[in-house]
mmCIF file of C-alpha atoms in Angstrom:
data_model
loop_
_atom_site.group_PDB
_atom_site.id
_atom_site.type_symbol
_atom_site.label_atom_id
_atom_site.label_comp_id
_atom_site.label_asym_id
_atom_site.label_seq_id
_atom_site.Cartn_x
_atom_site.Cartn_y
_atom_site.Cartn_z
ATOM 1 C CA MET S 4 -40.677 -2.173 25.792
ATOM 2 C CA GLY S 5 -44.081 -2.789 24.615
ATOM 3 C CA THR S 6 -45.155 -4.941 21.437
ATOM 4 C CA CYS S 7 -45.562 -2.036 19.272
ATOM 5 C CA ASP S 8 -42.169 -0.494 20.482
ATOM 6 C CA THR S 9 -40.695 -3.893 19.888
ATOM 7 C CA HIS S 10 -41.830 -3.977 16.243
ATOM 8 C CA PHE S 11 -40.670 -0.181 15.646
ATOM 9 C CA PHE S 12 -37.355 -1.117 16.955
ATOM 10 C CA LEU S 13 -36.917 -4.052 14.740
ATOM 11 C CA SER S 14 -38.089 -2.273 11.730
ATOM 12 C CA LEU S 15 -35.459 0.328 12.438
ATOM 13 C CA MET S 16 -32.787 -2.221 12.798
ATOM 14 C CA HIS S 17 -33.536 -3.776 9.444
ATOM 15 C CA ILE S 18 -33.019 -0.544 7.763
ATOM 16 C CA PHE S 19 -30.049 0.551 9.876
ATOM 17 C CA ILE S 20 -28.056 -2.548 9.840
ATOM 18 C CA PRO S 21 -27.810 -2.913 5.932
ATOM 19 C CA CYS S 22 -27.202 0.948 5.500
ATOM 20 C CA LEU S 23 -24.416 0.382 8.208
ATOM 21 C CA LEU S 24 -22.847 -2.378 6.444
ATOM 22 C CA CYS S 25 -22.997 -0.329 3.211
ATOM 23 C CA ILE S 26 -21.211 2.439 4.790
ATOM 24 C CA MET S 27 -18.524 0.259 6.147
ATOM 25 C CA ALA S 28 -17.996 -1.473 2.891
ATOM 26 C CA LYS S 29 -17.546 2.045 1.456
ATOM 27 C CA VAL S 30 -14.727 3.071 3.878
ATOM 28 C CA GLU S 31 -12.784 -0.078 3.503
ATOM 29 C CA ALA S 32 -13.263 0.443 -0.244
ATOM 30 C CA LEU S 33 -11.924 3.952 0.022
ATOM 31 C CA ASN S 34 -8.868 2.831 1.913
ATOM 32 C CA VAL S 35 -7.785 0.043 -0.661
ATOM 33 C CA THR S 36 -6.765 2.405 -3.493
ATOM 34 C CA ILE S 37 -3.100 1.129 -3.192
ATOM 35 C CA SER S 38 -2.395 -2.571 -3.976
ATOM 36 C CA GLY S 39 0.571 -2.902 -1.562
ATOM 37 C CA PHE S 40 3.158 -1.295 0.667
ATOM 38 C CA TYR S 41 6.983 -1.748 0.208
ATOM 39 C CA VAL S 42 9.444 -0.094 2.566
ATOM 40 C CA PHE S 43 13.033 0.540 2.331
ATOM 41 C CA GLY S 44 15.498 2.123 5.074
ATOM 42 C CA ASP S 45 16.803 1.470 8.497
ATOM 43 C CA SER S 46 15.787 0.338 12.000
ATOM 44 C CA THR S 47 12.935 2.735 12.144
ATOM 45 C CA VAL S 48 11.206 0.566 9.420
ATOM 46 C CA ASP S 49 13.141 -2.881 9.770
ATOM 47 C CA PRO S 50 10.744 -5.427 11.153
ATOM 48 C CA GLY S 51 13.318 -8.130 11.523
ATOM 49 C CA ASN S 52 15.379 -8.447 8.249
ATOM 50 C CA ASN S 53 18.639 -8.175 10.245
ATOM 51 C CA ASN S 54 17.327 -11.725 12.000
ATOM 52 C CA TYR S 55 18.465 -13.349 8.855
ATOM 53 C CA ILE S 56 22.139 -12.012 7.985
ATOM 54 C CA LYS S 57 25.405 -11.916 10.134
ATOM 55 C CA THR S 58 25.439 -8.726 11.900
ATOM 56 C CA PRO S 59 25.728 -7.783 15.443
ATOM 57 C CA PHE S 60 23.019 -5.318 15.066
ATOM 58 C CA LYS S 61 19.998 -7.490 16.085
ATOM 59 C CA SER S 62 17.175 -7.069 18.399
ATOM 60 C CA ASN S 63 15.460 -10.579 18.122
ATOM 61 C CA PHE S 64 15.854 -11.105 21.821
ATOM 62 C CA PRO S 65 14.335 -10.072 25.078
ATOM 63 C CA PRO S 66 13.358 -7.296 26.254
ATOM 64 C CA TYR S 67 12.720 -6.011 22.675
ATOM 65 C CA GLY S 68 8.928 -6.892 21.609
ATOM 66 C CA LEU S 69 8.002 -6.515 25.474
ATOM 67 C CA ASP S 70 4.480 -5.421 24.491
ATOM 68 C CA PHE S 71 3.886 -7.974 21.732
ATOM 69 C CA SER S 72 1.386 -10.895 22.600
ATOM 70 C CA ASN S 73 3.522 -13.411 24.433
ATOM 71 C CA GLN S 74 6.402 -10.734 24.444
ATOM 72 C CA VAL S 75 7.892 -12.171 21.391
ATOM 73 C CA PRO S 76 10.837 -10.259 20.049
ATOM 74 C CA THR S 77 10.390 -9.998 16.189
ATOM 75 C CA GLY S 78 13.518 -8.185 15.528
ATOM 76 C CA ARG S 79 11.817 -4.731 15.665
ATOM 77 C CA PHE S 80 14.129 -2.179 17.532
ATOM 78 C CA THR S 81 11.335 -1.131 20.004
ATOM 79 C CA ASN S 82 8.844 -2.539 22.428
ATOM 80 C CA GLY S 83 6.037 -3.294 19.951
ATOM 81 C CA LYS S 84 4.937 -2.005 16.553
ATOM 82 C CA LEU S 85 6.754 0.467 14.273
ATOM 83 C CA ALA S 86 5.078 3.316 12.381
ATOM 84 C CA THR S 87 4.847 1.376 9.254
ATOM 85 C CA ASP S 88 2.925 -1.441 11.032
ATOM 86 C CA TYR S 89 0.242 1.043 11.878
ATOM 87 C CA ILE S 90 0.406 2.400 8.330
ATOM 88 C CA VAL S 91 -0.190 -0.914 6.713
ATOM 89 C CA SER S 92 -2.985 -1.944 9.100
ATOM 90 C CA TYR S 93 -4.895 1.651 8.316
ATOM 91 C CA THR S 94 -4.347 1.130 4.549
ATOM 92 C CA GLY S 95 -7.064 -1.617 4.603
ATOM 93 C CA LEU S 96 -4.488 -4.101 2.942
ATOM 94 C CA LYS S 97 -5.841 -6.703 5.518
ATOM 95 C CA LYS S 98 -2.447 -6.688 7.511
ATOM 96 C CA GLU S 99 -1.631 -5.995 10.969
ATOM 97 C CA LEU S 100 2.170 -6.154 10.873
ATOM 98 C CA LEU S 101 4.507 -5.590 7.957
ATOM 99 C CA PRO S 102 6.677 -8.647 7.498
ATOM 100 C CA PRO S 103 10.514 -8.487 6.865
ATOM 101 C CA TYR S 104 11.146 -9.745 3.351
ATOM 102 C CA LEU S 105 13.973 -12.267 4.435
ATOM 103 C CA ASP S 106 11.771 -14.064 6.634
ATOM 104 C CA PRO S 107 12.046 -17.842 5.175
ATOM 105 C CA SER S 108 8.496 -18.483 6.204
ATOM 106 C CA LEU S 109 7.318 -15.741 3.756
ATOM 107 C CA THR S 110 6.148 -18.192 0.850
ATOM 108 C CA ASN S 111 2.638 -16.778 0.199
ATOM 109 C CA VAL S 112 2.636 -14.875 -2.854
ATOM 110 C CA GLU S 113 -0.404 -12.929 -1.462
ATOM 111 C CA GLU S 114 1.708 -11.775 1.700
ATOM 112 C CA LEU S 115 4.281 -10.570 -1.007
ATOM 113 C CA MET S 116 1.470 -8.697 -2.772
ATOM 114 C CA THR S 117 0.033 -6.791 -0.003
ATOM 115 C CA GLY S 118 3.732 -5.555 1.191
ATOM 116 C CA VAL S 119 6.866 -6.297 3.010
ATOM 117 C CA SER S 120 9.885 -4.408 4.348
ATOM 118 C CA PHE S 121 13.228 -4.829 2.828
ATOM 119 C CA ALA S 122 14.697 -2.446 5.570
ATOM 120 C CA SER S 123 17.765 -3.127 7.482
ATOM 121 C CA ALA S 124 18.782 -1.661 10.880
ATOM 122 C CA GLY S 125 21.969 0.200 10.747
ATOM 123 C CA SER S 126 21.596 0.938 6.949
ATOM 124 C CA GLY S 127 21.907 4.279 5.259
ATOM 125 C CA PHE S 128 22.092 6.174 1.950
ATOM 126 C CA ASP S 129 25.735 6.390 2.006
ATOM 127 C CA PRO S 130 27.355 3.081 0.841
ATOM 128 C CA LEU S 131 29.855 3.104 3.713
ATOM 129 C CA THR S 132 27.057 3.208 6.498
ATOM 130 C CA PRO S 133 26.100 -0.382 6.153
ATOM 131 C CA THR S 134 29.310 -1.626 6.021
ATOM 132 C CA ILE S 135 30.008 -0.269 9.570
ATOM 133 C CA THR S 136 27.681 -2.871 11.188
ATOM 134 C CA ASN S 137 27.568 -5.312 8.118
ATOM 135 C CA VAL S 138 23.911 -4.803 7.333
ATOM 136 C CA ILE S 139 21.878 -4.501 4.032
ATOM 137 C CA SER S 140 22.655 -1.658 2.022
ATOM 138 C CA ILE S 141 19.957 0.411 0.293
ATOM 139 C CA GLU S 142 21.018 -0.945 -3.193
ATOM 140 C CA LYS S 143 20.707 -4.327 -1.970
ATOM 141 C CA GLN S 144 17.204 -3.491 -0.758
ATOM 142 C CA LEU S 145 16.323 -2.738 -4.094
ATOM 143 C CA GLU S 146 17.595 -5.697 -5.540
ATOM 144 C CA TYR S 147 15.583 -7.679 -3.037
ATOM 145 C CA PHE S 148 12.642 -5.672 -4.214
ATOM 146 C CA ARG S 149 13.410 -6.800 -7.771
ATOM 147 C CA GLU S 150 13.668 -10.446 -6.626
ATOM 148 C CA CYS S 151 10.103 -9.917 -5.026
ATOM 149 C CA LYS S 152 8.805 -8.694 -8.107
ATOM 150 C CA LYS S 153 9.987 -11.773 -10.052
ATOM 151 C CA ARG S 154 8.506 -14.192 -7.638
ATOM 152 C CA MET S 155 4.986 -12.263 -7.921
ATOM 153 C CA GLU S 156 5.429 -12.218 -11.612
ATOM 154 C CA ASP S 157 6.091 -16.157 -11.584
ATOM 155 C CA ALA S 158 3.004 -16.669 -9.708
ATOM 156 C CA MET S 159 0.537 -13.921 -11.154
ATOM 157 C CA GLY S 160 1.927 -13.156 -14.534
ATOM 158 C CA LYS S 161 3.903 -10.139 -15.757
ATOM 159 C CA GLN S 162 1.007 -7.829 -16.570
ATOM 160 C CA ARG S 163 -0.746 -8.155 -13.385
ATOM 161 C CA ILE S 164 2.259 -7.483 -11.458
ATOM 162 C CA GLU S 165 3.313 -4.411 -13.627
ATOM 163 C CA ASP S 166 -0.220 -2.861 -13.015
ATOM 164 C CA HIS S 167 0.028 -4.080 -9.273
ATOM 165 C CA VAL S 168 3.549 -2.216 -8.967
ATOM 166 C CA LYS S 169 2.367 0.967 -10.214
ATOM 167 C CA LYS S 170 -0.674 0.971 -7.715
ATOM 168 C CA ALA S 171 1.407 0.348 -4.734
ATOM 169 C CA ALA S 172 3.077 2.704 -2.363
ATOM 170 C CA TYR S 173 6.625 2.891 -1.308
ATOM 171 C CA PHE S 174 8.230 4.228 1.641
ATOM 172 C CA ILE S 175 11.680 5.240 2.403
ATOM 173 C CA SER S 176 13.138 5.828 5.870
ATOM 174 C CA ALA S 177 16.703 6.234 6.349
ATOM 175 C CA GLY S 178 19.660 8.998 7.007
ATOM 176 C CA THR S 179 19.893 8.976 10.680
ATOM 177 C CA ASN S 180 22.673 6.359 10.629
ATOM 178 C CA ASP S 181 24.570 8.214 7.945
ATOM 179 C CA PHE S 182 25.063 11.160 10.297
ATOM 180 C CA VAL S 183 25.152 9.322 13.798
ATOM 181 C CA LEU S 184 27.150 6.241 13.058
ATOM 182 C CA ASN S 185 29.209 7.557 10.152
ATOM 183 C CA TYR S 186 29.827 11.100 9.695
ATOM 184 C CA PHE S 187 29.788 12.285 13.412
ATOM 185 C CA SER S 188 31.489 9.240 14.501
ATOM 186 C CA LEU S 189 34.029 8.347 12.158
ATOM 187 C CA PRO S 190 36.870 10.633 10.269
ATOM 188 C CA VAL S 191 36.506 8.986 6.797
ATOM 189 C CA ARG S 192 33.808 11.064 5.455
ATOM 190 C CA ARG S 193 34.755 14.164 7.383
ATOM 191 C CA LYS S 194 38.150 14.119 5.707
ATOM 192 C CA SER S 195 36.440 14.042 2.223
ATOM 193 C CA TYR S 196 33.211 16.304 2.687
ATOM 194 C CA THR S 197 32.083 19.419 4.520
ATOM 195 C CA LEU S 198 28.874 18.893 6.429
ATOM 196 C CA GLN S 199 26.995 20.701 3.549
ATOM 197 C CA ALA S 200 28.822 18.617 1.047
ATOM 198 C CA TYR S 201 28.041 15.433 2.793
ATOM 199 C CA GLN S 202 24.286 16.369 3.101
ATOM 200 C CA ASN S 203 24.352 17.097 -0.723
ATOM 201 C CA PHE S 204 25.910 13.575 -1.338
ATOM 202 C CA LEU S 205 23.179 12.085 0.813
ATOM 203 C CA ILE S 206 20.652 13.706 -1.053
ATOM 204 C CA GLN S 207 22.004 12.800 -4.314
ATOM 205 C CA ARG S 208 22.137 9.180 -3.200
ATOM 206 C CA ILE S 209 18.308 9.339 -2.356
ATOM 207 C CA THR S 210 17.392 10.840 -5.895
ATOM 208 C CA ASP S 211 19.355 7.901 -7.504
ATOM 209 C CA PHE S 212 17.474 5.533 -5.518
ATOM 210 C CA ILE S 213 14.039 7.030 -6.289
ATOM 211 C CA GLN S 214 14.975 7.126 -9.928
ATOM 212 C CA ASN S 215 15.506 3.598 -9.656
ATOM 213 C CA LEU S 216 12.364 2.848 -7.886
ATOM 214 C CA LEU S 217 10.450 4.742 -10.882
ATOM 215 C CA ALA S 218 12.335 2.661 -13.310
ATOM 216 C CA GLU S 219 10.899 -0.499 -11.575
ATOM 217 C CA GLY S 220 7.525 0.974 -12.066
ATOM 218 C CA GLY S 221 6.835 2.602 -8.624
ATOM 219 C CA ARG S 222 4.646 5.628 -8.856
ATOM 220 C CA LYS S 223 3.626 6.614 -5.187
ATOM 221 C CA ILE S 224 6.797 7.128 -3.388
ATOM 222 C CA VAL S 225 7.139 8.431 0.313
ATOM 223 C CA VAL S 226 10.214 9.526 1.689
ATOM 224 C CA ALA S 227 10.743 10.299 5.496
ATOM 225 C CA GLY S 228 12.885 13.078 7.020
ATOM 226 C CA ILE S 229 15.023 12.417 9.945
ATOM 227 C CA PRO S 230 14.353 13.085 13.731
ATOM 228 C CA PRO S 231 15.786 15.803 15.914
ATOM 229 C CA MET S 232 18.958 13.926 16.125
ATOM 230 C CA GLY S 233 20.319 16.019 18.980
ATOM 231 C CA CYS S 234 17.474 14.400 21.182
ATOM 232 C CA LEU S 235 18.261 10.971 20.907
ATOM 233 C CA PRO S 236 19.502 9.594 24.260
ATOM 234 C CA LEU S 237 22.769 8.341 23.010
ATOM 235 C CA MET S 238 23.494 11.453 21.412
ATOM 236 C CA ILE S 239 22.956 13.414 24.607
ATOM 237 C CA THR S 240 24.932 11.093 26.368
ATOM 238 C CA MET S 241 27.956 11.479 23.994
ATOM 239 C CA ASN S 242 27.789 15.353 23.763
ATOM 240 C CA SER S 243 26.487 16.613 27.007
ATOM 241 C CA PRO S 244 28.980 18.287 29.287
ATOM 242 C CA ASP S 245 27.408 16.303 32.105
ATOM 243 C CA ALA S 246 25.529 13.243 30.676
ATOM 244 C CA LEU S 247 23.860 12.322 34.044
ATOM 245 C CA PHE S 248 22.495 15.511 35.041
ATOM 246 C CA GLN S 249 22.324 17.939 31.722
ATOM 247 C CA ARG S 250 20.234 15.911 29.485
ATOM 248 C CA ASP S 251 18.822 18.501 27.093
ATOM 249 C CA CYS S 252 18.726 18.035 23.299
ATOM 250 C CA ILE S 253 21.860 19.010 21.724
ATOM 251 C CA GLU S 254 20.699 21.778 19.537
ATOM 252 C CA LYS S 255 24.045 21.623 17.055
ATOM 253 C CA TYR S 256 22.748 18.253 15.963
ATOM 254 C CA SER S 257 18.984 18.846 15.761
ATOM 255 C CA SER S 258 19.936 22.045 13.916
ATOM 256 C CA ILE S 259 21.791 19.636 11.154
ATOM 257 C CA ALA S 260 18.588 17.496 10.882
ATOM 258 C CA ARG S 261 16.453 20.431 10.351
ATOM 259 C CA ASP S 262 18.786 21.801 7.529
ATOM 260 C CA TYR S 263 18.838 18.458 5.749
ATOM 261 C CA ASN S 264 15.387 17.935 5.882
ATOM 262 C CA LEU S 265 14.852 21.239 4.270
ATOM 263 C CA LEU S 266 17.234 20.354 1.435
ATOM 264 C CA LEU S 267 15.664 17.029 1.014
ATOM 265 C CA GLN S 268 12.185 18.692 0.637
ATOM 266 C CA GLN S 269 13.476 21.107 -1.924
ATOM 267 C CA GLU S 270 15.084 18.465 -3.876
ATOM 268 C CA LEU S 271 11.950 16.235 -3.781
ATOM 269 C CA ARG S 272 9.877 19.099 -5.224
ATOM 270 C CA LYS S 273 12.363 19.563 -7.909
ATOM 271 C CA MET S 274 12.383 15.969 -8.841
ATOM 272 C CA GLN S 275 8.398 16.321 -8.820
ATOM 273 C CA LEU S 276 8.720 18.964 -11.215
ATOM 274 C CA HIS S 277 11.135 17.269 -13.519
ATOM 275 C CA LEU S 278 8.863 14.073 -13.690
ATOM 276 C CA ILE S 279 5.931 16.290 -15.674
ATOM 277 C CA ASN S 280 7.633 15.828 -18.921
ATOM 278 C CA SER S 281 9.036 12.162 -18.206
ATOM 279 C CA SER S 282 7.660 8.692 -18.869
ATOM 280 C CA ALA S 283 6.822 8.770 -15.170
ATOM 281 C CA SER S 284 4.619 11.769 -15.407
ATOM 282 C CA ASN S 285 1.856 10.222 -13.367
ATOM 283 C CA ALA S 286 4.227 9.542 -10.502
ATOM 284 C CA LYS S 287 3.822 11.383 -7.092
ATOM 285 C CA ILE S 288 6.762 11.807 -4.538
ATOM 286 C CA TYR S 289 5.738 12.565 -1.194
ATOM 287 C CA TYR S 290 7.475 13.900 2.045
ATOM 288 C CA VAL S 291 6.624 12.921 5.302
ATOM 289 C CA ASP S 292 7.943 14.843 8.529
ATOM 290 C CA ILE S 293 8.990 12.852 11.485
ATOM 291 C CA TYR S 294 11.100 15.607 13.089
ATOM 292 C CA LYS S 295 8.278 17.648 14.331
ATOM 293 C CA PRO S 296 6.050 14.855 15.838
ATOM 294 C CA ILE S 297 9.104 13.691 17.711
ATOM 295 C CA ALA S 298 10.155 17.141 18.710
ATOM 296 C CA ASP S 299 6.516 17.872 19.913
ATOM 297 C CA MET S 300 6.490 14.707 22.226
ATOM 298 C CA ILE S 301 9.630 15.741 23.737
ATOM 299 C CA GLN S 302 8.685 19.600 24.144
ATOM 300 C CA SER S 303 5.093 19.044 25.286
ATOM 301 C CA ARG S 304 5.598 15.579 27.370
ATOM 302 C CA ASP S 305 2.493 16.262 29.626
ATOM 303 C CA ARG S 306 0.261 16.737 26.622
ATOM 304 C CA PHE S 307 1.286 13.265 25.250
ATOM 305 C CA GLY S 308 1.464 11.650 28.598
ATOM 306 C CA PHE S 309 5.153 11.171 28.664
ATOM 307 C CA GLU S 310 7.258 11.474 31.825
ATOM 308 C CA ASP S 311 10.934 10.574 30.325
ATOM 309 C CA VAL S 312 11.996 12.214 27.175
ATOM 310 C CA ASP S 313 15.715 11.992 27.501
ATOM 311 C CA SER S 314 16.659 8.403 28.320
ATOM 312 C CA GLY S 315 15.542 4.988 27.016
ATOM 313 C CA CYS S 316 13.352 2.524 28.941
ATOM 314 C CA CYS S 317 15.963 -0.231 28.590
ATOM 315 C CA GLY S 318 18.960 -0.185 31.144
ATOM 316 C CA SER S 319 20.349 2.966 32.119
ATOM 317 C CA GLY S 320 18.630 4.322 29.117
ATOM 318 C CA LEU S 321 21.845 6.386 28.226
ATOM 319 C CA ILE S 322 23.827 4.222 25.987
ATOM 320 C CA GLU S 323 22.026 0.797 25.478
ATOM 321 C CA ALA S 324 20.742 -0.251 21.888
ATOM 322 C CA SER S 325 20.757 -3.534 20.264
ATOM 323 C CA ILE S 326 22.737 -6.302 22.179
ATOM 324 C CA LEU S 327 23.466 -3.859 25.152
ATOM 325 C CA CYS S 328 19.821 -3.654 25.722
ATOM 326 C CA ASN S 329 19.124 -7.593 26.683
ATOM 327 C CA LYS S 330 17.654 -9.941 28.841
ATOM 328 C CA ILE S 331 19.629 -9.020 31.820
ATOM 329 C CA SER S 332 18.870 -5.195 31.255
ATOM 330 C CA ASP S 333 16.439 -3.659 33.711
ATOM 331 C CA VAL S 334 13.353 -2.387 32.138
ATOM 332 C CA CYS S 335 11.119 0.548 33.106
ATOM 333 C CA VAL S 336 7.826 -0.279 34.663
ATOM 334 C CA ASP S 337 5.617 1.617 32.014
ATOM 335 C CA PRO S 338 7.286 1.832 28.507
ATOM 336 C CA SER S 339 4.148 4.231 27.386
ATOM 337 C CA LYS S 340 5.629 6.776 29.468
ATOM 338 C CA TYR S 341 8.828 7.001 27.669
ATOM 339 C CA VAL S 342 9.447 8.500 23.958
ATOM 340 C CA PHE S 343 12.505 6.259 23.617
ATOM 341 C CA TRP S 344 12.547 2.402 24.028
ATOM 342 C CA ASP S 345 16.492 2.327 23.763
ATOM 343 C CA SER S 346 19.122 5.027 23.538
ATOM 344 C CA ILE S 347 18.401 5.394 19.896
ATOM 345 C CA HIS S 348 14.930 4.028 18.958
ATOM 346 C CA PRO S 349 11.244 5.470 19.848
ATOM 347 C CA THR S 350 8.829 3.314 21.945
ATOM 348 C CA GLN S 351 5.586 1.866 20.392
ATOM 349 C CA LYS S 352 3.535 4.701 21.835
ATOM 350 C CA ALA S 353 6.044 7.150 20.269
ATOM 351 C CA TYR S 354 5.707 5.531 16.844
ATOM 352 C CA HIS S 355 2.087 5.384 17.049
ATOM 353 C CA ASN S 356 2.087 9.264 17.609
ATOM 354 C CA VAL S 357 4.402 9.647 14.473
ATOM 355 C CA PHE S 358 1.863 7.596 12.509
ATOM 356 C CA LEU S 359 -1.341 9.816 13.811
ATOM 357 C CA ALA S 360 0.674 12.935 13.055
ATOM 358 C CA SER S 361 1.394 11.685 9.314
ATOM 359 C CA ILE S 362 -2.565 10.577 8.826
ATOM 360 C CA SER S 363 -3.394 13.386 6.703
ATOM 361 C CA THR S 364 -0.512 12.778 4.291
ATOM 362 C CA ILE S 365 -1.336 9.117 4.427
ATOM 363 C CA ASP S 366 -5.021 9.707 3.459
ATOM 364 C CA PHE S 367 -3.794 11.889 0.508
ATOM 365 C CA ILE S 368 -1.520 9.159 -0.844
ATOM 366 C CA ILE S 369 -3.856 6.469 -0.418
ATOM 367 C CA ASN S 370 -6.859 8.441 -1.942
ATOM 368 C CA ASN S 371 -5.036 9.674 -4.829
#
């Protein structure tokens, strides 16, 4: 490069670099229009709260966390990140992983303000569901949020936290355990409720929870549907006529999930309409579909780079989850070739795909 060329190149860089920095700053500023990210639900969004309670339903041991640095198990029911970890990182809240609220090392108020998860693996909307594995109920999770608010108010002042809470986003993901661990497995609810009545019962519990969250000041509330339950490896094992060789999704249970998701969407739309003339008229309630992204990965495995879609990476992949998936379990060579990590929970790659499928909704929530 000649002297003139060098001078020209340096002049261009003097113009280009400040402009690039300006653009980057604008992109980040666009992304930080939510003040925090708070999560409620079950194992799909629990980053390790169950580590700190007395329950057999834990995952803070190998091979869980296999794809984290140093292969550290965090209490997430997968080999790495959850979808909510990808979401919080994407929002620009300067957080790579969403921490569990019950972690005793979580003493920094700034950590609380950018977001935490109150979720508990094994929980559900039905009050009976969390009692099955002695985990944290949805109601208790809301109590923890109130406690979290108080901690922030004590440090930052009530007015600031009121504004903060209104600008935060809230994510709710539960419901699968209510069917898989409860209604389909135990006789108690089936004696009292038809399937349709039980679905309506769960949806009423969800609307009650949302109303309580609105009363606490929440204004951006996201509710996830449930996955194709008949495609969970455990459900195939329990319901297939030949669990070893006939491992197609059990349509009966996946169709129940579709029906439930439709009912949920209808109810959320109704709630949104009723909010127009309420004190929370500026609140928005969003639905996030996780059924289709998971069904797509299973039905179009080659397109997503998966080889196994009907068993988990851990152990036999047919029944193992939680304590049955442990340090003496065989583990597949490459978890990224599997949709499921254990017999119930997706792999990190599958969670990342769910996140990618939801980006347009996430963008809309962040930027409105």
